[in-house]
PDB file of C-alpha atoms and ligand atoms in Angstrom:
ATOM      1  CA  MET P   4     103.972 118.851  70.725  1.00 75.00           C
ATOM      2  CA  ASP P   5     102.141 122.217  70.848  1.00 92.00           C
ATOM      3  CA  GLU P   6      99.489 120.840  68.505  1.00 95.00           C
ATOM      4  CA  LEU P   7      99.142 117.632  70.578  1.00 97.00           C
ATOM      5  CA  CYS P   8      98.740 119.645  73.785  1.00 97.00           C
ATOM      6  CA  ARG P   9      96.147 121.863  72.102  1.00 97.00           C
ATOM      7  CA  ARG P  10      94.134 118.849  70.971  1.00 98.00           C
ATOM      8  CA  THR P  11      94.426 117.260  74.424  1.00 98.00           C
ATOM      9  CA  ALA P  12      93.087 120.456  76.010  1.00 97.00           C
ATOM     10  CA  GLU P  13      90.205 120.503  73.538  1.00 97.00           C
ATOM     11  CA  TRP P  14      89.293 116.882  74.255  1.00 98.00           C
ATOM     12  CA  LEU P  15      89.502 117.568  77.994  1.00 97.00           C
ATOM     13  CA  LYS P  16      87.013 120.388  77.586  1.00 96.00           C
ATOM     14  CA  GLU P  17      84.644 118.318  75.434  1.00 96.00           C
ATOM     15  CA  ALA P  18      84.706 115.117  77.488  1.00 97.00           C
ATOM     16  CA  GLU P  19      81.954 114.277  79.933  1.00 97.00           C
ATOM     17  CA  ARG P  20      83.702 111.558  81.952  1.00 98.00           C
ATOM     18  CA  VAL P  21      87.488 111.712  82.042  1.00 98.00           C
ATOM     19  CA  VAL P  22      89.646 109.118  83.814  1.00 98.00           C
ATOM     20  CA  VAL P  23      93.305 109.811  84.569  1.00 98.00           C
ATOM     21  CA  PHE P  24      95.564 106.797  85.072  1.00 98.00           C
ATOM     22  CA  THR P  25      98.993 107.399  86.614  1.00 98.00           C
ATOM     23  CA  GLY P  26     102.215 105.499  87.222  1.00 96.00           C
ATOM     24  CA  ALA P  27     105.459 106.142  89.033  1.00 96.00           C
ATOM     25  CA  GLY P  28     106.496 108.723  86.394  1.00 97.00           C
ATOM     26  CA  ILE P  29     104.185 111.352  87.841  1.00 98.00           C
ATOM     27  CA  SER P  30     106.053 111.260  91.156  1.00 97.00           C
ATOM     28  CA  THR P  31     109.656 111.383  89.923  1.00 96.00           C
ATOM     29  CA  GLU P  32     109.413 115.188  89.932  1.00 97.00           C
ATOM     30  CA  SER P  33     108.654 114.862  93.669  1.00 97.00           C
ATOM     31  CA  GLY P  34     111.948 113.016  94.144  1.00 94.00           C
ATOM     32  CA  ILE P  35     110.530 109.466  94.267  1.00 94.00           C
ATOM     33  CA  PRO P  36     112.357 107.139  91.871  1.00 89.00           C
ATOM     34  CA  ASP P  37     110.232 105.104  89.457  1.00 88.00           C
ATOM     35  CA  PHE P  38     110.777 101.380  88.914  1.00 80.00           C
ATOM     36  CA  ARG P  39     112.017 100.876  85.407  1.00 69.00           C
ATOM     37  CA  SER P  40     114.111 103.935  84.571  1.00 62.00           C
ATOM     38  CA  PRO P  41     117.916 103.448  84.647  1.00 63.00           C
ATOM     39  CA  ASN P  42     118.064 104.689  88.257  1.00 63.00           C
ATOM     40  CA  GLY P  43     114.756 103.075  89.141  1.00 60.00           C
ATOM     41  CA  VAL P  44     114.097 100.961  92.218  1.00 61.00           C
ATOM     42  CA  TRP P  45     114.546  97.624  90.396  1.00 59.00           C
ATOM     43  CA  SER P  46     118.041  98.565  89.319  1.00 60.00           C
ATOM     44  CA  LYS P  47     118.987  98.511  93.027  1.00 68.00           C
ATOM     45  CA  VAL P  48     117.001  95.851  94.914  1.00 79.00           C
ATOM     46  CA  GLU P  49     115.296  92.495  94.358  1.00 87.00           C
ATOM     47  CA  PRO P  50     111.631  92.640  95.346  1.00 90.00           C
ATOM     48  CA  VAL P  51     110.432  90.322  98.136  1.00 96.00           C
ATOM     49  CA  TYR P  52     107.622  88.097  96.880  1.00 97.00           C
ATOM     50  CA  PHE P  53     104.519  87.788  99.019  1.00 97.00           C
ATOM     51  CA  GLN P  54     104.827  84.028  99.469  1.00 97.00           C
ATOM     52  CA  ASP P  55     108.376  84.443 100.776  1.00 97.00           C
ATOM     53  CA  PHE P  56     107.236  87.215 103.082  1.00 98.00           C
ATOM     54  CA  LEU P  57     104.652  84.853 104.576  1.00 97.00           C
ATOM     55  CA  ARG P  58     106.985  81.873 104.871  1.00 97.00           C
ATOM     56  CA  ARG P  59     110.317  83.240 106.010  1.00 97.00           C
ATOM     57  CA  ALA P  60     111.318  85.589 108.825  1.00 96.00           C
ATOM     58  CA  THR P  61     114.449  86.587 106.881  1.00 97.00           C
ATOM     59  CA  ALA P  62     112.291  87.649 103.909  1.00 97.00           C
ATOM     60  CA  ARG P  63     110.083  89.696 106.256  1.00 97.00           C
ATOM     61  CA  ARG P  64     113.146  91.472 107.651  1.00 97.00           C
ATOM     62  CA  GLU P  65     114.467  92.156 104.117  1.00 96.00           C
ATOM     63  CA  TYR P  66     111.044  93.509 103.112  1.00 97.00           C
ATOM     64  CA  TRP P  67     110.972  95.877 106.092  1.00 97.00           C
ATOM     65  CA  ARG P  68     114.557  96.938 105.378  1.00 96.00           C
ATOM     66  CA  GLN P  69     113.650  97.870 101.792  1.00 94.00           C
ATOM     67  CA  LYS P  70     110.484  99.693 102.870  1.00 95.00           C
ATOM     68  CA  ALA P  71     112.388 101.568 105.582  1.00 95.00           C
ATOM     69  CA  ASP P  72     114.927 102.611 102.922  1.00 92.00           C
ATOM     70  CA  SER P  73     112.333 104.198 100.656  1.00 91.00           C
ATOM     71  CA  HIS P  74     110.156 105.498 103.522  1.00 93.00           C
ATOM     72  CA  GLN P  75     111.675 108.980 104.005  1.00 87.00           C
ATOM     73  CA  ALA P  76     111.595 109.840 100.299  1.00 90.00           C
ATOM     74  CA  MET P  77     108.019 108.638  99.913  1.00 93.00           C
ATOM     75  CA  TYR P  78     106.326 109.562 103.197  1.00 94.00           C
ATOM     76  CA  PHE P  79     107.666 113.109 103.336  1.00 94.00           C
ATOM     77  CA  ALA P  80     107.459 113.888  99.593  1.00 97.00           C
ATOM     78  CA  GLU P  81     105.423 116.868  98.421  1.00 98.00           C
ATOM     79  CA  PRO P  82     103.047 116.720  95.466  1.00 98.00           C
ATOM     80  CA  ASN P  83     104.376 118.405  92.310  1.00 98.00           C
ATOM     81  CA  ALA P  84     102.794 120.491  89.551  1.00 98.00           C
ATOM     82  CA  GLY P  85     101.474 117.371  87.785  1.00 98.00           C
ATOM     83  CA  HIS P  86      99.582 116.144  90.871  1.00 98.00           C
ATOM     84  CA  ARG P  87      98.190 119.625  91.492  1.00 98.00           C
ATOM     85  CA  ILE P  88      97.045 120.147  87.898  1.00 97.00           C
ATOM     86  CA  ILE P  89      95.190 116.801  87.933  1.00 98.00           C
ATOM     87  CA  ALA P  90      93.531 117.755  91.239  1.00 97.00           C
ATOM     88  CA  GLY P  91      92.467 120.991  89.537  1.00 96.00           C
ATOM     89  CA  TRP P  92      90.855 119.014  86.694  1.00 96.00           C
ATOM     90  CA  GLU P  93      88.698 117.193  89.239  1.00 95.00           C
ATOM     91  CA  ALA P  94      87.493 120.551  90.502  1.00 90.00           C
ATOM     92  CA  ARG P  95      86.375 121.420  86.911  1.00 90.00           C
ATOM     93  CA  GLY P  96      83.708 118.729  87.232  1.00 91.00           C
ATOM     94  CA  ASN P  97      84.207 116.260  84.338  1.00 95.00           C
ATOM     95  CA  LEU P  98      86.966 114.132  85.901  1.00 97.00           C
ATOM     96  CA  ARG P  99      85.543 110.914  87.298  1.00 97.00           C
ATOM     97  CA  GLY P 100      88.735 110.248  89.195  1.00 98.00           C
ATOM     98  CA  VAL P 101      92.328 109.104  89.214  1.00 98.00           C
ATOM     99  CA  ILE P 102      93.347 105.461  89.022  1.00 98.00           C
ATOM    100  CA  THR P 103      96.913 105.207  90.249  1.00 98.00           C
ATOM    101  CA  GLN P 104      99.511 102.464  90.479  1.00 96.00           C
ATOM    102  CA  ASN P 105     101.427 104.635  92.929  1.00 97.00           C
ATOM    103  CA  ILE P 106     101.621 103.959  96.623  1.00 97.00           C
ATOM    104  CA  ASP P 107     102.838 107.410  97.694  1.00 97.00           C
ATOM    105  CA  GLY P 108      99.474 109.100  98.363  1.00 98.00           C
ATOM    106  CA  LEU P 109     100.551 112.280  96.538  1.00 98.00           C
ATOM    107  CA  HIS P 110      97.361 112.643  94.477  1.00 98.00           C
ATOM    108  CA  GLN P 111      95.382 112.924  97.709  1.00 98.00           C
ATOM    109  CA  SER P 112      97.971 115.323  99.190  1.00 98.00           C
ATOM    110  CA  ALA P 113      97.481 117.515  96.112  1.00 98.00           C
ATOM    111  CA  GLY P 114      93.706 117.571  96.670  1.00 97.00           C
ATOM    112  CA  SER P 115      92.380 114.768  94.429  1.00 98.00           C
ATOM    113  CA  ARG P 116      89.400 113.177  96.140  1.00 97.00           C
ATOM    114  CA  ASN P 117      88.344 110.293  93.894  1.00 98.00           C
ATOM    115  CA  VAL P 118      91.465 108.159  93.836  1.00 98.00           C
ATOM    116  CA  LEU P 119      91.670 104.397  93.306  1.00 98.00           C
ATOM    117  CA  GLU P 120      95.002 103.060  94.581  1.00 98.00           C
ATOM    118  CA  LEU P 121      95.485  99.802  92.655  1.00 96.00           C
ATOM    119  CA  HIS P 122      98.610  98.890  94.589  1.00 96.00           C
ATOM    120  CA  GLY P 123      97.576 100.187  98.008  1.00 97.00           C
ATOM    121  CA  THR P 124      99.400 102.798 100.060  1.00 98.00           C
ATOM    122  CA  ALA P 125     102.816 102.969 101.690  1.00 97.00           C
ATOM    123  CA  ARG P 126     101.470 105.569 104.125  1.00 97.00           C
ATOM    124  CA  GLU P 127      99.867 102.792 106.142  1.00 98.00           C
ATOM    125  CA  ILE P 128     100.727  99.441 107.664  1.00 98.00           C
ATOM    126  CA  ALA P 129      98.157  96.634 107.627  1.00 98.00           C
ATOM    127  CA  CYS P 130      97.894  93.612 109.905  1.00 98.00           C
ATOM    128  CA  LEU P 131      97.586  90.474 107.772  1.00 97.00           C
ATOM    129  CA  ASP P 132      95.736  88.742 110.629  1.00 97.00           C
ATOM    130  CA  CYS P 133      93.188  91.216 112.060  1.00 98.00           C
ATOM    131  CA  GLN P 134      93.265  93.737 109.128  1.00 96.00           C
ATOM    132  CA  GLU P 135      93.832  96.699 111.479  1.00 98.00           C
ATOM    133  CA  ARG P 136      95.518  99.693 109.783  1.00 98.00           C
ATOM    134  CA  TYR P 137      98.175 101.970 111.290  1.00 98.00           C
ATOM    135  CA  ASP P 138     100.086 105.063 110.209  1.00 98.00           C
ATOM    136  CA  ALA P 139     103.359 103.770 108.729  1.00 98.00           C
ATOM    137  CA  ASP P 140     105.783 106.291 110.203  1.00 97.00           C
ATOM    138  CA  PRO P 141     106.039 105.121 113.867  1.00 98.00           C
ATOM    139  CA  PHE P 142     106.382 101.480 112.794  1.00 98.00           C
ATOM    140  CA  VAL P 143     109.176 102.230 110.347  1.00 98.00           C
ATOM    141  CA  ARG P 144     110.975 104.220 113.074  1.00 97.00           C
ATOM    142  CA  GLN P 145     110.548 101.321 115.478  1.00 97.00           C
ATOM    143  CA  PHE P 146     112.009  98.946 112.873  1.00 97.00           C
ATOM    144  CA  LEU P 147     114.964 101.253 112.203  1.00 96.00           C
ATOM    145  CA  GLU P 148     115.768 101.407 115.930  1.00 96.00           C
ATOM    146  CA  SER P 149     115.407  97.696 116.720  1.00 96.00           C
ATOM    147  CA  LEU P 150     115.877  96.074 113.284  1.00 94.00           C
ATOM    148  CA  GLU P 151     113.109  93.727 114.454  1.00 96.00           C
ATOM    149  CA  VAL P 152     109.951  93.377 112.358  1.00 97.00           C
ATOM    150  CA  PRO P 153     107.168  94.859 114.513  1.00 97.00           C
ATOM    151  CA  ASP P 154     104.077  92.842 115.537  1.00 97.00           C
ATOM    152  CA  CYS P 155     100.481  94.064 115.424  1.00 98.00           C
ATOM    153  CA  PRO P 156      99.738  95.932 118.683  1.00 98.00           C
ATOM    154  CA  ALA P 157      96.150  94.642 118.598  1.00 98.00           C
ATOM    155  CA  CYS P 158      96.660  90.909 117.930  1.00 98.00           C
ATOM    156  CA  SER P 159     100.443  90.286 117.630  1.00 97.00           C
ATOM    157  CA  GLY P 160      99.822  89.346 113.993  1.00 97.00           C
ATOM    158  CA  VAL P 161     102.083  89.939 110.998  1.00 97.00           C
ATOM    159  CA  LEU P 162     102.459  93.555 109.889  1.00 98.00           C
ATOM    160  CA  LYS P 163     103.190  94.611 106.323  1.00 98.00           C
ATOM    161  CA  HIS P 164     102.875  97.860 104.422  1.00 98.00           C
ATOM    162  CA  ALA P 165      99.360  98.284 103.020  1.00 98.00           C
ATOM    163  CA  THR P 166     100.728  97.840  99.505  1.00 97.00           C
ATOM    164  CA  ILE P 167     100.394  94.981  97.041  1.00 96.00           C
ATOM    165  CA  SER P 168     103.583  92.944  96.751  1.00 96.00           C
ATOM    166  CA  PHE P 169     104.546  90.757  93.808  1.00 93.00           C
ATOM    167  CA  GLY P 170     102.520  87.568  94.166  1.00 95.00           C
ATOM    168  CA  GLN P 171      99.838  89.267  96.267  1.00 95.00           C
ATOM    169  CA  GLN P 172      96.275  89.672  94.965  1.00 94.00           C
ATOM    170  CA  LEU P 173      94.953  93.114  94.132  1.00 94.00           C
ATOM    171  CA  ASP P 174      91.993  94.312  96.172  1.00 95.00           C
ATOM    172  CA  ALA P 175      88.994  92.911  94.254  1.00 96.00           C
ATOM    173  CA  GLN P 176      86.781  95.914  95.062  1.00 97.00           C
ATOM    174  CA  VAL P 177      89.350  98.414  93.845  1.00 97.00           C
ATOM    175  CA  ILE P 178      90.095  96.608  90.582  1.00 96.00           C
ATOM    176  CA  ARG P 179      86.369  96.113  89.947  1.00 96.00           C
ATOM    177  CA  LYS P 180      85.715  99.826  90.392  1.00 97.00           C
ATOM    178  CA  ALA P 181      88.666 100.712  88.140  1.00 97.00           C
ATOM    179  CA  GLY P 182      87.184  98.463  85.442  1.00 97.00           C
ATOM    180  CA  ILE P 183      83.841 100.230  85.741  1.00 98.00           C
ATOM    181  CA  TRP P 184      85.493 103.650  85.427  1.00 98.00           C
ATOM    182  CA  ALA P 185      87.479 102.490  82.361  1.00 98.00           C
ATOM    183  CA  ARG P 186      84.380 101.095  80.627  1.00 98.00           C
ATOM    184  CA  ASP P 187      82.305 104.130  81.447  1.00 98.00           C
ATOM    185  CA  CYS P 188      84.621 107.026  80.484  1.00 98.00           C
ATOM    186  CA  ASP P 189      84.856 108.912  77.206  1.00 98.00           C
ATOM    187  CA  LEU P 190      88.458 110.080  77.653  1.00 98.00           C
ATOM    188  CA  PHE P 191      91.212 108.036  79.320  1.00 98.00           C
ATOM    189  CA  ILE P 192      94.575 109.729  79.907  1.00 98.00           C
ATOM    190  CA  THR P 193      97.566 107.700  81.058  1.00 98.00           C
ATOM    191  CA  ILE P 194     100.430 109.667  82.577  1.00 98.00           C
ATOM    192  CA  GLY P 195     103.885 108.398  83.591  1.00 97.00           C
ATOM    193  CA  SER P 196     103.402 104.665  83.323  1.00 96.00           C
ATOM    194  CA  SER P 197     105.456 102.174  81.342  1.00 94.00           C
ATOM    195  CA  LEU P 198     102.186 100.196  80.979  1.00 95.00           C
ATOM    196  CA  VAL P 199     103.810  96.801  81.407  1.00 90.00           C
ATOM    197  CA  VAL P 200     102.245  95.627  84.688  1.00 81.00           C
ATOM    198  CA  THR P 201      98.906  93.902  84.224  1.00 80.00           C
ATOM    199  CA  PRO P 202      96.051  93.938  85.023  1.00 78.00           C
ATOM    200  CA  ALA P 203      96.609  97.658  85.548  1.00 75.00           C
ATOM    201  CA  ALA P 204      97.969  98.124  82.037  1.00 86.00           C
ATOM    202  CA  ASP P 205      94.848  96.502  80.572  1.00 94.00           C
ATOM    203  CA  LEU P 206      92.692  99.411  81.727  1.00 97.00           C
ATOM    204  CA  PRO P 207      93.613 101.762  78.848  1.00 98.00           C
ATOM    205  CA  LEU P 208      92.675  99.029  76.347  1.00 97.00           C
ATOM    206  CA  THR P 209      89.383  98.409  78.142  1.00 98.00           C
ATOM    207  CA  ALA P 210      88.609 102.111  77.828  1.00 98.00           C
ATOM    208  CA  VAL P 211      89.374 102.025  74.083  1.00 98.00           C
ATOM    209  CA  ASP P 212      87.278  98.863  73.590  1.00 98.00           C
ATOM    210  CA  TYR P 213      84.335 100.666  75.168  1.00 98.00           C
ATOM    211  CA  GLY P 214      84.710 103.685  72.904  1.00 98.00           C
ATOM    212  CA  ALA P 215      86.856 106.154  74.844  1.00 98.00           C
ATOM    213  CA  ARG P 216      89.618 108.269  73.377  1.00 98.00           C
ATOM    214  CA  LEU P 217      93.053 107.339  74.731  1.00 98.00           C
ATOM    215  CA  ILE P 218      95.877 109.812  75.397  1.00 98.00           C
ATOM    216  CA  ILE P 219      99.306 108.631  76.586  1.00 98.00           C
ATOM    217  CA  ILE P 220     101.765 111.060  78.161  1.00 98.00           C
ATOM    218  CA  ASN P 221     105.175 109.555  78.951  1.00 97.00           C
ATOM    219  CA  ARG P 222     108.842 110.389  78.454  1.00 96.00           C
ATOM    220  CA  GLU P 223     109.480 107.213  76.461  1.00 96.00           C
ATOM    221  CA  PRO P 224     107.392 104.992  74.198  1.00 96.00           C
ATOM    222  CA  THR P 225     105.039 102.434  75.763  1.00 95.00           C
ATOM    223  CA  GLN P 226     103.666  99.255  74.245  1.00 92.00           C
ATOM    224  CA  LEU P 227     100.209 100.786  74.049  1.00 96.00           C
ATOM    225  CA  ASP P 228     101.269 103.824  71.978  1.00 97.00           C
ATOM    226  CA  SER P 229      99.825 102.307  68.808  1.00 97.00           C
ATOM    227  CA  ALA P 230      96.405 101.987  70.483  1.00 97.00           C
ATOM    228  CA  ALA P 231      96.325 105.661  71.502  1.00 98.00           C
ATOM    229  CA  ASP P 232      94.693 108.595  69.723  1.00 98.00           C
ATOM    230  CA  ILE P 233      97.330 111.012  71.016  1.00 98.00           C
ATOM    231  CA  VAL P 234     100.813 110.151  72.300  1.00 98.00           C
ATOM    232  CA  ILE P 235     102.937 112.876  73.887  1.00 98.00           C
ATOM    233  CA  HIS P 236     106.561 111.973  74.601  1.00 97.00           C
ATOM    234  CA  GLY P 237     107.607 114.645  77.064  1.00 96.00           C
ATOM    235  CA  GLU P 238     108.245 115.567  80.669  1.00 97.00           C
ATOM    236  CA  ILE P 239     105.066 115.371  82.710  1.00 98.00           C
ATOM    237  CA  GLY P 240     105.263 118.677  84.605  1.00 97.00           C
ATOM    238  CA  ALA P 241     106.007 120.765  81.513  1.00 97.00           C
ATOM    239  CA  THR P 242     103.428 118.934  79.377  1.00 98.00           C
ATOM    240  CA  LEU P 243     100.602 119.215  81.897  1.00 98.00           C
ATOM    241  CA  ARG P 244     101.397 122.893  82.487  1.00 97.00           C
ATOM    242  CA  GLN P 245     101.125 123.535  78.762  1.00 97.00           C
ATOM    243  CA  ILE P 246      97.829 121.617  78.481  1.00 97.00           C
ATOM    244  CA  ASN P 247      96.447 123.378  81.526  1.00 96.00           C
ATOM    245  CA  ALA P 248      97.298 126.826  80.206  1.00 96.00           C
ATOM    246  CA  LEU P 249      95.344 125.995  77.023  1.00 95.00           C
ATOM    247  CA  LEU P 250      92.405 124.684  79.065  1.00 91.00           C
ATOM    248  CA  THR P 251      91.832 127.968  80.812  1.00 79.00           C
ATOM    249  CA  ASP P 252      92.156 130.024  77.581  1.00 64.00           C
TER     250      ASP P 252
HETATM  251  P1  NAD D  11     107.454 102.427  85.750  1.00 59.29           P
HETATM  252  O1  NAD D  11     108.694 102.796  86.496  1.00 59.29           O
HETATM  253  O2  NAD D  11     107.394 101.106  85.121  1.00 59.29           O
HETATM  254  O3  NAD D  11     107.206 103.522  84.578  1.00 59.29           O
HETATM  255  C1  NAD D  11     107.332 104.878  84.783  1.00 59.29           C
HETATM  256  C2  NAD D  11     107.372 105.559  83.423  1.00 59.29           C
HETATM  257  O4  NAD D  11     107.342 106.974  83.626  1.00 59.29           O
HETATM  258  C3  NAD D  11     108.623 105.228  82.611  1.00 59.29           C
HETATM  259  O5  NAD D  11     108.254 104.839  81.304  1.00 59.29           O
HETATM  260  C4  NAD D  11     109.425 106.562  82.599  1.00 59.29           C
HETATM  261  O6  NAD D  11     110.090 106.774  81.379  1.00 59.29           O
HETATM  262  C5  NAD D  11     108.329 107.582  82.785  1.00 59.29           C
HETATM  263  N1  NAD D  11     108.736 108.801  83.488  1.00 59.29           N
HETATM  264  C6  NAD D  11     109.412 108.902  84.664  1.00 59.29           C
HETATM  265  N2  NAD D  11     109.519 110.192  85.048  1.00 59.29           N
HETATM  266  C7  NAD D  11     108.926 110.922  84.078  1.00 59.29           C
HETATM  267  C8  NAD D  11     108.717 112.327  83.885  1.00 59.29           C
HETATM  268  N3  NAD D  11     109.145 113.214  84.777  1.00 59.29           N
HETATM  269  N4  NAD D  11     108.080 112.738  82.760  1.00 59.29           N
HETATM  270  C9  NAD D  11     107.644 111.815  81.833  1.00 59.29           C
HETATM  271  N5  NAD D  11     107.793 110.493  81.978  1.00 59.29           N
HETATM  272  C10 NAD D  11     108.428 110.047  83.082  1.00 59.29           C
HETATM  273  O7  NAD D  11     106.239 102.632  86.728  1.00 59.29           O
HETATM  274  P2  NAD D  11     104.707 102.175  86.608  1.00 59.29           P
HETATM  275  O8  NAD D  11     104.271 102.141  85.203  1.00 59.29           O
HETATM  276  O9  NAD D  11     103.975 102.943  87.625  1.00 59.29           O
HETATM  277  O10 NAD D  11     104.673 100.660  87.033  1.00 59.29           O
HETATM  278  C11 NAD D  11     105.145  99.945  87.974  1.00 59.29           C
HETATM  279  C12 NAD D  11     104.960 100.057  89.469  1.00 59.29           C
HETATM  280  O11 NAD D  11     105.684 101.024  90.106  1.00 59.29           O
HETATM  281  C13 NAD D  11     103.628 100.185  90.042  1.00 59.29           C
HETATM  282  O12 NAD D  11     103.310  98.917  90.435  1.00 59.29           O
HETATM  283  C14 NAD D  11     103.772 101.074  91.298  1.00 59.29           C
HETATM  284  O13 NAD D  11     103.133 100.467  92.379  1.00 59.29           O
HETATM  285  C15 NAD D  11     105.207 101.117  91.480  1.00 59.29           C
HETATM  286  N6  NAD D  11     105.918 102.286  92.028  1.00 59.29           N
HETATM  287  C16 NAD D  11     105.293 103.333  92.636  1.00 59.29           C
HETATM  288  C17 NAD D  11     106.011 104.449  93.057  1.00 59.29           C
HETATM  289  C18 NAD D  11     105.285 105.595  93.703  1.00 59.29           C
HETATM  290  O14 NAD D  11     104.310 105.370  94.423  1.00 59.29           O
HETATM  291  N7  NAD D  11     105.700 106.834  93.455  1.00 59.29           N
HETATM  292  C19 NAD D  11     107.391 104.505  92.863  1.00 59.29           C
HETATM  293  C20 NAD D  11     108.030 103.406  92.245  1.00 59.29           C
HETATM  294  C21 NAD D  11     107.280 102.313  91.811  1.00 59.29           C
HETATM  295 ZN1   ZN D  12      96.361  92.476 114.098  1.00 59.29          ZN
END
């Protein structure tokens, strides 16, 4: 592990265009459960599919109930050492940006500026009719008080968190930009993702196809481990601290 961290730090120093790709694992140390761990979100609730959300009022209420449940933990979470270290790498100058599958906004809270949110953000609500965006907090409070799904204040349209649900298309602009970053980097580091959800999980392979080195940092094996140049199976906070200490040597 020490040797792998040392080599990672060396590659980080040498690289000209680094891309960091994160999943729910980077935020578990901020108290937000991931999806696929034993205590993860999918061990507790069934996701509401986008088509159901559109078709059925009961599905919309269930969706809002689930979002209200996870709201406190996500909206008021603080970034952890991992988020802050990655923000620090951007300040060094060779980090193109962070592509994240997370919807918690913690990279930005930690100071990262170039962030592509593949799955949107739970910090905001979007109107599916007029596209207006709102801060999520007052709408979740309103739902918790009334247990009625709120309407868009501007057009009375359907309101949903500004996140991508199962069955909902990713934002074409965001995924296009992520593809460009993956093709154009020389070091791609994935941190805290099980790498099973596509097309997001294709990005590391795109980077490799276009000649980048691939580093995977995750507590457990992923299906892309065999494609990586370095695989570190460890806790994210401790691992990134160790790499960072070697970077500033
Ligand atoms: P995932 O749950 O499938 O995988 C997370 C991985 O991180 C797991 O392999 C787990 O072993 C590892 N991990 C967890 N904590 C760790 C730690 N402290 N140190 C090292 N490894 C750790 O999540 P994913 O790959 O991001 O994919 C699925 C989806 O989860 C995404 O679509 C995302 O939108 C959604 N999601 C986001 C959040 C969030 O915003 N924080 C939370 C839950 C789910
Ligand atoms: Zn509207």
